[in-house]
């Protein structure tokens, strides 16, 4: 397989370090640059605990891009910084693979145009866990036949937002594939506020936050005399790496922007 030269932004963060480990075990991936403010100047392998790459962290992506030839940028920084990095990469002829979230529809449209103008591939994937993407696809199909649904998502207790982005995306797919069904008894009363969870187009999303959890979701479909449960668990950040690998390989063949890993899987 052709060698791919990669810059990792946010490389000393939790996802960034996992990506560095992916690169160290993948023969056709070559790390050529990495950003971290905290570890600027240190050798990447020394910090992450992999064999040395001979690559040193730099604080700023522009500085890395100035000094090395790269094919792909893998970005696990922050939503704000990700938005700047994706443009910088495209302007420099580098194909971005973005793990950061928070892109608006308008930003996606603008970036799509920029990719077309530059004839460059780019992938933005709010969820790199292939199992989670499949869960969403299966749920979308099930909702056509079993329209009574509830979602239960569970995450670690340091997560700031609820419901999770994945549960909202699942809810949107379900809502688009069934007619609106207002579930539950019309005279239902919540004796404690929030008991029935967040309302979404006739159904409910429940969010659990507990230490020890990573990222989990169940989609329950109830029918007469039957229950279908579609469940996905991410037990650690390694669960995202097959998706990151696939996106890094695929982006080399694209000449436009792809939003969502589901669009590069054959579903
Ligand atoms: P993290 O451990 O906090 O890592 C983020 C890294 O970004 C930090 O280590 C930090 O390193 C760097 N950074 C650079 N500029 C920064 C700034 N202005 N403010 C804060 N940090 C800055 O977070 P993580 O858990 O690895 O997650 C990283 C991103 O990936 C998040 O946006 C998260 O939502 C996303 N994520 C995506 C997926 C997916 O499947 N798409 C899965 C998990 C997480 P320095 O301080 O050394 O620069």
PDB file of N, CA and C in Angstrom, residues 58-122:
ATOM      1  N   UNK A  58       5.321  20.460  17.833  1.00  0.00           N
ATOM      2  CA  UNK A  58       5.380  21.916  17.686  1.00  0.00           C
ATOM      3  C   UNK A  58       4.052  22.471  18.196  1.00  0.00           C
ATOM      4  N   UNK A  59       4.094  23.722  18.668  1.00  0.00           N
ATOM      5  CA  UNK A  59       2.892  24.281  19.295  1.00  0.00           C
ATOM      6  C   UNK A  59       1.826  24.627  18.262  1.00  0.00           C
ATOM      7  N   UNK A  60       2.283  24.934  17.027  1.00  0.00           N
ATOM      8  CA  UNK A  60       1.378  25.542  16.062  1.00  0.00           C
ATOM      9  C   UNK A  60       1.350  24.754  14.748  1.00  0.00           C
ATOM     10  N   UNK A  61       0.151  24.509  14.239  1.00  0.00           N
ATOM     11  CA  UNK A  61       0.027  23.714  13.006  1.00  0.00           C
ATOM     12  C   UNK A  61       0.689  24.403  11.810  1.00  0.00           C
ATOM     13  N   UNK A  62       0.561  25.738  11.715  1.00  0.00           N
ATOM     14  CA  UNK A  62       1.136  26.461  10.566  1.00  0.00           C
ATOM     15  C   UNK A  62       2.646  26.224  10.497  1.00  0.00           C
ATOM     16  N   UNK A  63       3.274  26.198  11.664  1.00  0.00           N
ATOM     17  CA  UNK A  63       4.724  25.984  11.746  1.00  0.00           C
ATOM     18  C   UNK A  63       5.086  24.569  11.241  1.00  0.00           C
ATOM     19  N   UNK A  64       4.271  23.581  11.598  1.00  0.00           N
ATOM     20  CA  UNK A  64       4.511  22.200  11.148  1.00  0.00           C
ATOM     21  C   UNK A  64       4.382  22.139   9.625  1.00  0.00           C
ATOM     22  N   UNK A  65       3.289  22.728   9.108  1.00  0.00           N
ATOM     23  CA  UNK A  65       3.009  22.668   7.668  1.00  0.00           C
ATOM     24  C   UNK A  65       4.131  23.338   6.868  1.00  0.00           C
ATOM     25  N   UNK A  66       4.691  24.404   7.424  1.00  0.00           N
ATOM     26  CA  UNK A  66       5.809  25.109   6.762  1.00  0.00           C
ATOM     27  C   UNK A  66       7.034  24.223   6.604  1.00  0.00           C
ATOM     28  N   UNK A  67       7.201  23.304   7.542  1.00  0.00           N
ATOM     29  CA  UNK A  67       8.478  22.570   7.594  1.00  0.00           C
ATOM     30  C   UNK A  67       8.446  21.175   7.000  1.00  0.00           C
ATOM     31  N   UNK A  68       7.239  20.591   6.791  1.00  0.00           N
ATOM     32  CA  UNK A  68       7.206  19.207   6.289  1.00  0.00           C
ATOM     33  C   UNK A  68       6.266  19.062   5.094  1.00  0.00           C
ATOM     34  N   UNK A  69       6.496  17.997   4.334  1.00  0.00           N
ATOM     35  CA  UNK A  69       5.579  17.621   3.246  1.00  0.00           C
ATOM     36  C   UNK A  69       4.607  16.604   3.840  1.00  0.00           C
ATOM     37  N   UNK A  70       3.306  16.855   3.727  1.00  0.00           N
ATOM     38  CA  UNK A  70       2.334  15.918   4.309  1.00  0.00           C
ATOM     39  C   UNK A  70       1.183  15.682   3.345  1.00  0.00           C
ATOM     40  N   UNK A  71       0.558  14.504   3.463  1.00  0.00           N
ATOM     41  CA  UNK A  71      -0.619  14.184   2.648  1.00  0.00           C
ATOM     42  C   UNK A  71      -1.911  14.441   3.416  1.00  0.00           C
ATOM     43  N   UNK A  72      -1.909  14.066   4.727  1.00  0.00           N
ATOM     44  CA  UNK A  72      -3.154  14.079   5.512  1.00  0.00           C
ATOM     45  C   UNK A  72      -2.906  14.745   6.864  1.00  0.00           C
ATOM     46  N   UNK A  73      -3.917  15.515   7.303  1.00  0.00           N
ATOM     47  CA  UNK A  73      -3.938  16.030   8.683  1.00  0.00           C
ATOM     48  C   UNK A  73      -5.013  15.249   9.441  1.00  0.00           C
ATOM     49  N   UNK A  74      -4.660  14.613  10.572  1.00  0.00           N
ATOM     50  CA  UNK A  74      -5.672  14.013  11.456  1.00  0.00           C
ATOM     51  C   UNK A  74      -5.798  14.946  12.651  1.00  0.00           C
ATOM     52  N   UNK A  75      -7.022  15.450  12.900  1.00  0.00           N
ATOM     53  CA  UNK A  75      -7.203  16.504  13.898  1.00  0.00           C
ATOM     54  C   UNK A  75      -8.125  16.085  15.036  1.00  0.00           C
ATOM     55  N   UNK A  76      -7.561  16.049  16.247  1.00  0.00           N
ATOM     56  CA  UNK A  76      -8.360  15.814  17.459  1.00  0.00           C
ATOM     57  C   UNK A  76      -8.064  16.918  18.457  1.00  0.00           C
ATOM     58  N   UNK A  77      -8.353  18.160  18.069  1.00  0.00           N
ATOM     59  CA  UNK A  77      -8.107  19.290  18.977  1.00  0.00           C
ATOM     60  C   UNK A  77      -9.424  19.704  19.627  1.00  0.00           C
ATOM     61  N   UNK A  78      -9.908  20.873  19.290  1.00  0.00           N
ATOM     62  CA  UNK A  78     -11.166  21.368  19.855  1.00  0.00           C
ATOM     63  C   UNK A  78     -12.036  21.864  18.696  1.00  0.00           C
ATOM     64  N   UNK A  79     -13.349  21.972  18.909  1.00  0.00           N
ATOM     65  CA  UNK A  79     -14.215  22.435  17.821  1.00  0.00           C
ATOM     66  C   UNK A  79     -13.729  23.755  17.212  1.00  0.00           C
ATOM     67  N   UNK A  80     -13.346  24.696  18.070  1.00  0.00           N
ATOM     68  CA  UNK A  80     -12.903  26.013  17.601  1.00  0.00           C
ATOM     69  C   UNK A  80     -11.645  25.926  16.727  1.00  0.00           C
ATOM     70  N   UNK A  81     -10.647  25.217  17.275  1.00  0.00           N
ATOM     71  CA  UNK A  81      -9.371  25.117  16.584  1.00  0.00           C
ATOM     72  C   UNK A  81      -9.512  24.265  15.321  1.00  0.00           C
ATOM     73  N   UNK A  82     -10.339  23.225  15.410  1.00  0.00           N
ATOM     74  CA  UNK A  82     -10.581  22.340  14.270  1.00  0.00           C
ATOM     75  C   UNK A  82     -11.051  23.135  13.054  1.00  0.00           C
ATOM     76  N   UNK A  83     -11.907  24.126  13.296  1.00  0.00           N
ATOM     77  CA  UNK A  83     -12.445  24.936  12.193  1.00  0.00           C
ATOM     78  C   UNK A  83     -11.342  25.726  11.492  1.00  0.00           C
ATOM     79  N   UNK A  84     -10.367  26.184  12.275  1.00  0.00           N
ATOM     80  CA  UNK A  84      -9.240  26.910  11.660  1.00  0.00           C
ATOM     81  C   UNK A  84      -8.311  25.937  10.939  1.00  0.00           C
ATOM     82  N   UNK A  85      -8.065  24.791  11.594  1.00  0.00           N
ATOM     83  CA  UNK A  85      -7.113  23.813  11.041  1.00  0.00           C
ATOM     84  C   UNK A  85      -7.567  23.242   9.704  1.00  0.00           C
ATOM     85  N   UNK A  86      -8.872  22.997   9.565  1.00  0.00           N
ATOM     86  CA  UNK A  86      -9.344  22.355   8.322  1.00  0.00           C
ATOM     87  C   UNK A  86      -9.084  23.282   7.131  1.00  0.00           C
ATOM     88  N   UNK A  87      -9.274  24.577   7.330  1.00  0.00           N
ATOM     89  CA  UNK A  87      -9.020  25.533   6.233  1.00  0.00           C
ATOM     90  C   UNK A  87      -7.538  25.637   5.934  1.00  0.00           C
ATOM     91  N   UNK A  88      -6.755  25.713   6.992  1.00  0.00           N
ATOM     92  CA  UNK A  88      -5.300  25.813   6.837  1.00  0.00           C
ATOM     93  C   UNK A  88      -4.763  24.604   6.062  1.00  0.00           C
ATOM     94  N   UNK A  89      -5.255  23.415   6.399  1.00  0.00           N
ATOM     95  CA  UNK A  89      -4.808  22.196   5.714  1.00  0.00           C
ATOM     96  C   UNK A  89      -5.175  22.278   4.236  1.00  0.00           C
ATOM     97  N   UNK A  90      -6.438  22.591   3.939  1.00  0.00           N
ATOM     98  CA  UNK A  90      -6.888  22.619   2.541  1.00  0.00           C
ATOM     99  C   UNK A  90      -6.125  23.676   1.742  1.00  0.00           C
ATOM    100  N   UNK A  91      -5.900  24.839   2.353  1.00  0.00           N
ATOM    101  CA  UNK A  91      -5.147  25.899   1.665  1.00  0.00           C
ATOM    102  C   UNK A  91      -3.713  25.460   1.378  1.00  0.00           C
ATOM    103  N   UNK A  92      -3.215  24.485   2.171  1.00  0.00           N
ATOM    104  CA  UNK A  92      -1.830  24.020   2.006  1.00  0.00           C
ATOM    105  C   UNK A  92      -1.747  22.725   1.194  1.00  0.00           C
ATOM    106  N   UNK A  93      -2.889  22.293   0.627  1.00  0.00           N
ATOM    107  CA  UNK A  93      -2.881  21.083  -0.205  1.00  0.00           C
ATOM    108  C   UNK A  93      -2.845  19.792   0.604  1.00  0.00           C
ATOM    109  N   UNK A  94      -3.243  19.867   1.889  1.00  0.00           N
ATOM    110  CA  UNK A  94      -3.246  18.673   2.758  1.00  0.00           C
ATOM    111  C   UNK A  94      -4.690  18.246   2.996  1.00  0.00           C
ATOM    112  N   UNK A  95      -4.927  16.938   2.968  1.00  0.00           N
ATOM    113  CA  UNK A  95      -6.290  16.409   3.112  1.00  0.00           C
ATOM    114  C   UNK A  95      -6.646  16.232   4.592  1.00  0.00           C
ATOM    115  N   UNK A  96      -7.681  16.932   5.069  1.00  0.00           N
ATOM    116  CA  UNK A  96      -8.004  16.831   6.485  1.00  0.00           C
ATOM    117  C   UNK A  96      -8.922  15.650   6.825  1.00  0.00           C
ATOM    118  N   UNK A  97      -8.631  14.999   7.949  1.00  0.00           N
ATOM    119  CA  UNK A  97      -9.518  13.985   8.551  1.00  0.00           C
ATOM    120  C   UNK A  97      -9.836  14.537   9.937  1.00  0.00           C
ATOM    121  N   UNK A  98     -11.066  15.039  10.106  1.00  0.00           N
ATOM    122  CA  UNK A  98     -11.402  15.796  11.315  1.00  0.00           C
ATOM    123  C   UNK A  98     -12.225  14.976  12.293  1.00  0.00           C
ATOM    124  N   UNK A  99     -11.735  14.899  13.538  1.00  0.00           N
ATOM    125  CA  UNK A  99     -12.506  14.227  14.594  1.00  0.00           C
ATOM    126  C   UNK A  99     -13.237  15.223  15.467  1.00  0.00           C
ATOM    127  N   UNK A 100     -12.978  16.517  15.231  1.00  0.00           N
ATOM    128  CA  UNK A 100     -13.653  17.519  16.067  1.00  0.00           C
ATOM    129  C   UNK A 100     -15.081  17.736  15.547  1.00  0.00           C
ATOM    130  N   UNK A 101     -15.950  18.208  16.441  1.00  0.00           N
ATOM    131  CA  UNK A 101     -17.364  18.362  16.072  1.00  0.00           C
ATOM    132  C   UNK A 101     -17.719  19.859  16.028  1.00  0.00           C
ATOM    133  N   UNK A 102     -18.989  20.142  15.836  1.00  0.00           N
ATOM    134  CA  UNK A 102     -19.465  21.528  15.948  1.00  0.00           C
ATOM    135  C   UNK A 102     -19.498  22.307  14.649  1.00  0.00           C
ATOM    136  N   UNK A 103     -19.331  21.653  13.499  1.00  0.00           N
ATOM    137  CA  UNK A 103     -19.418  22.355  12.212  1.00  0.00           C
ATOM    138  C   UNK A 103     -20.888  22.628  11.894  1.00  0.00           C
ATOM    139  N   UNK A 104     -21.217  23.872  11.516  1.00  0.00           N
ATOM    140  CA  UNK A 104     -22.591  24.189  11.156  1.00  0.00           C
ATOM    141  C   UNK A 104     -22.838  23.771   9.699  1.00  0.00           C
ATOM    142  N   UNK A 105     -24.127  23.730   9.327  1.00  0.00           N
ATOM    143  CA  UNK A 105     -24.474  23.354   7.944  1.00  0.00           C
ATOM    144  C   UNK A 105     -23.805  24.301   6.946  1.00  0.00           C
ATOM    145  N   UNK A 106     -23.799  25.601   7.304  1.00  0.00           N
ATOM    146  CA  UNK A 106     -23.194  26.588   6.397  1.00  0.00           C
ATOM    147  C   UNK A 106     -21.686  26.360   6.258  1.00  0.00           C
ATOM    148  N   UNK A 107     -21.033  26.052   7.374  1.00  0.00           N
ATOM    149  CA  UNK A 107     -19.583  25.787   7.317  1.00  0.00           C
ATOM    150  C   UNK A 107     -19.289  24.553   6.459  1.00  0.00           C
ATOM    151  N   UNK A 108     -20.151  23.534   6.590  1.00  0.00           N
ATOM    152  CA  UNK A 108     -19.964  22.310   5.793  1.00  0.00           C
ATOM    153  C   UNK A 108     -20.088  22.662   4.297  1.00  0.00           C
ATOM    154  N   UNK A 109     -21.082  23.495   3.983  1.00  0.00           N
ATOM    155  CA  UNK A 109     -21.285  23.884   2.576  1.00  0.00           C
ATOM    156  C   UNK A 109     -20.075  24.660   2.048  1.00  0.00           C
ATOM    157  N   UNK A 110     -19.558  25.589   2.852  1.00  0.00           N
ATOM    158  CA  UNK A 110     -18.392  26.386   2.425  1.00  0.00           C
ATOM    159  C   UNK A 110     -17.160  25.492   2.243  1.00  0.00           C
ATOM    160  N   UNK A 111     -16.980  24.575   3.188  1.00  0.00           N
ATOM    161  CA  UNK A 111     -15.802  23.693   3.124  1.00  0.00           C
ATOM    162  C   UNK A 111     -15.909  22.740   1.933  1.00  0.00           C
ATOM    163  N   UNK A 112     -17.138  22.328   1.625  1.00  0.00           N
ATOM    164  CA  UNK A 112     -17.385  21.471   0.464  1.00  0.00           C
ATOM    165  C   UNK A 112     -16.907  22.167  -0.804  1.00  0.00           C
ATOM    166  N   UNK A 113     -17.269  23.459  -0.906  1.00  0.00           N
ATOM    167  CA  UNK A 113     -16.876  24.254  -2.067  1.00  0.00           C
ATOM    168  C   UNK A 113     -15.357  24.400  -2.140  1.00  0.00           C
ATOM    169  N   UNK A 114     -14.750  24.654  -0.979  1.00  0.00           N
ATOM    170  CA  UNK A 114     -13.288  24.812  -0.925  1.00  0.00           C
ATOM    171  C   UNK A 114     -12.595  23.522  -1.393  1.00  0.00           C
ATOM    172  N   UNK A 115     -13.128  22.365  -0.956  1.00  0.00           N
ATOM    173  CA  UNK A 115     -12.556  21.070  -1.376  1.00  0.00           C
ATOM    174  C   UNK A 115     -12.661  20.914  -2.892  1.00  0.00           C
ATOM    175  N   UNK A 116     -13.826  21.292  -3.430  1.00  0.00           N
ATOM    176  CA  UNK A 116     -14.037  21.181  -4.883  1.00  0.00           C
ATOM    177  C   UNK A 116     -13.055  22.076  -5.621  1.00  0.00           C
ATOM    178  N   UNK A 117     -12.928  23.341  -5.160  1.00  0.00           N
ATOM    179  CA  UNK A 117     -12.004  24.289  -5.796  1.00  0.00           C
ATOM    180  C   UNK A 117     -10.578  23.753  -5.789  1.00  0.00           C
ATOM    181  N   UNK A 118     -10.212  23.142  -4.677  1.00  0.00           N
ATOM    182  CA  UNK A 118      -8.829  22.666  -4.525  1.00  0.00           C
ATOM    183  C   UNK A 118      -8.662  21.249  -5.057  1.00  0.00           C
ATOM    184  N   UNK A 119      -9.793  20.610  -5.432  1.00  0.00           N
ATOM    185  CA  UNK A 119      -9.755  19.195  -5.866  1.00  0.00           C
ATOM    186  C   UNK A 119      -9.088  18.316  -4.815  1.00  0.00           C
ATOM    187  N   UNK A 120      -9.497  18.527  -3.556  1.00  0.00           N
ATOM    188  CA  UNK A 120      -8.902  17.769  -2.453  1.00  0.00           C
ATOM    189  C   UNK A 120      -9.989  17.045  -1.665  1.00  0.00           C
ATOM    190  N   UNK A 121      -9.657  15.860  -1.169  1.00  0.00           N
ATOM    191  CA  UNK A 121     -10.569  15.122  -0.307  1.00  0.00           C
ATOM    192  C   UNK A 121     -10.496  15.640   1.117  1.00  0.00           C
ATOM    193  N   UNK A 122     -11.623  15.494   1.851  1.00  0.00           N
ATOM    194  CA  UNK A 122     -11.649  15.825   3.282  1.00  0.00           C
ATOM    195  C   UNK A 122     -12.733  14.970   3.920  1.00  0.00           C
TER     196      UNK A 122
END
